[in-house]
Amino acid sequence: MSLQCGIVGLPNVGKSTLFNCLSNAKAQSANFPFCTIEPNVGVITVPDERLIKLGEICKPERGVIPTTVEIVDIAGLVKGASKGEGLGNKFLANIRETDAIIHVLRCFDDENVVHVDGSVNPVRDKEIIDAELQLKDLETVESRIQKCEKAAKAGGDKNAKLQLEVLVKYREALSQGKNARTVELENKDQELAAKDLFLLTNKPVMYVCNVDEGAAVTGNAYVEQVKEAVKDEDAQVLVLAAKIESEIAELETYEERQMFLEEIGLQESGVNRLIKAAYALLNLRTFLTAGSDEVRAWTFKAGYKAPQCAGVIHTDFERGFIRAEVIKYEDFVTLGGEAQCRAAGKLATEGKDYLVQDGDIMHFLFNV
């Protein structure tokens, strides 16, 4: 399931440093704008402590295989991007292809790191990028409105009329400097019509406040300004120190990394928290398979039923789906394995309508 989060932000806010921490792919990190010209794509392992427990119980021959999510480092945007300034057109094309946005904001002072606008102000930086994306969305909406008005008048097209209602709502919000995601739609039909528009400011977003070491645990005044600015948006705010994360990434062992984290007062690295949050931002969940051959995590979209999850493993599994055997993770760990769960009556047989839950341990029966 290839879903992508795009890392965006103004130049020199720490995007590429953060990307380098996330991925083995090394994006150039330099103290000048546009050091990342082509989007860098990293396939990132999603941390999942459940796999460690299952591995200890099953002792699989082929090992433990985690699931992944794709992260794209996109070139820094500047004011005027919607009119093609800087790398604007390339930026906007790249961000349109992603499924969610990780918006990095500079929340630290450092006279040795140039700020493209001369001073540190994360709320202003956020508004610059918002404005450019809103202008591009407004351009899209205005163009669609003209087409829908013609279709609605010419043939009384019901779908055109429905989409026109949605477009007018978006135009009103965007004209007021609001993101499309702030618009409340009235029903499922309007929500479906909105999906077809692929608006940039309608993508789910997470704001990452890049702070210095001293603020990695508690945050700072800049972080509080960001939280206040986005309180009315359906958005997450995550605090991390990219410089510290780059130091953690260089440590070779898990034990060394944990000791480092404990010394600065953190229980988990910012990178781990970011990957998990990005996974959730994409509305993704994990089901598991566990046996003597391998323990593996599989990605599915929230709301998938058993046959759809079977199809994640192989299309034949979905096509010939008969039933699924399901064990809850907590039961598997508490009782010590599949055989024990069967004996205790903790293995459930589920049909085509079963709504798969995060952490379900599954075995699919099929016939093609």
Steps between C-alpha positions, in 0.01 A plus 500: 500500500700795370390810691722803542550781749674805356736703722452869417611835636697812419869459414736438796242390756651152540303293245794318349671448836179339622464294183856373541413384849194320368663331207825343386460711186721803563345821372757778477477719810658842456464852631343650190160485326407228250766249604232237430387550140357159413267341753680229698291197585579287802329173590479521878454210742207557737607428862269243661590355840243222448724337241779457756266314738364279222854425382597384849200265513512359145877502440438517122757351259482792254486761776278799567382724214359845591272707281610821328382845393647726230631846592580755229736793562375782276699809397453809721223740399519881499247780475363522146518125433141496372619736224809289429751682723801299619424134442129565539358301211717197580411526870128518431512207257692286750274580794187424295622141459526437876220374725579707810726788601768523769554876532833579669522834682817656633455558873861565601741795497842456339686791345712254301197364310361749250124556499361574154286786642764635739343405836352203684119507498338157454145634479598739219684212327191280526281777358736551204469137394128493578444808285687352202308172523171686547564713191565188294187334639294812429623490141388134477162574660424801275579292192277214618214738587488628143477144363239389755281806438493422128423132559230574759327754271532304177372161606378531856788273606435403866864412564607835360254678728628307803862576418412865442362521856827363635714724279316813615566403864870455424521826304354689795749350746805536274410860417508571874850351535376174653612150406256267324524253790321753724182475289222292659308299243135414563474139387676197348412606145682831545797318655525272195478799265778672696738204465499536122642853527839397646550837665843562655364658819253215548774246563546387862786693661736469794709796615848405619662763721876469457649626828847517656628244753385702800138493381486137381305386808299805603462699178538879499319826431515442122324163545224661705450758224459221245251311720294815540509569124376151402252437783202526261653264242462125503877462533762347729799686646816302574815638666847365424859618470631395157860566604468260796322246279796507259733424792276212614494359145881473505503277810545135406304306761150519646649512851716802413204682353284430807775623734531820297123555515488443876781751552298776332171396661322330206336156503488462122681669213322775309555304179309200637218725617493671161484174302216368717315832472549506121361146476194605699470820295455287189219315683703180489480203737694175541393137508750228578589148390698287743645150464816293506599619151464878552337773704378783279310828517263591216357844426130560436271802488271549801158359410624202298310173536660156513503429121666837428771427755548156345557681171782701659697174523399373155216576258416125484432505875229763447359345185460157659436612857315243715558615856758648736632365827562787742688515830526820700860606561450522878367141512787370285762657728324416828440135410830452318410409142243378247461146635428629849245750363322222307486285813362791707234587242666833420516442123197647320378400154385807306326546166492758223341774713760496777647846556871444561649668809849636550721227646283204392707187439346339192507184294299493175336198341430529127431296187562606138 
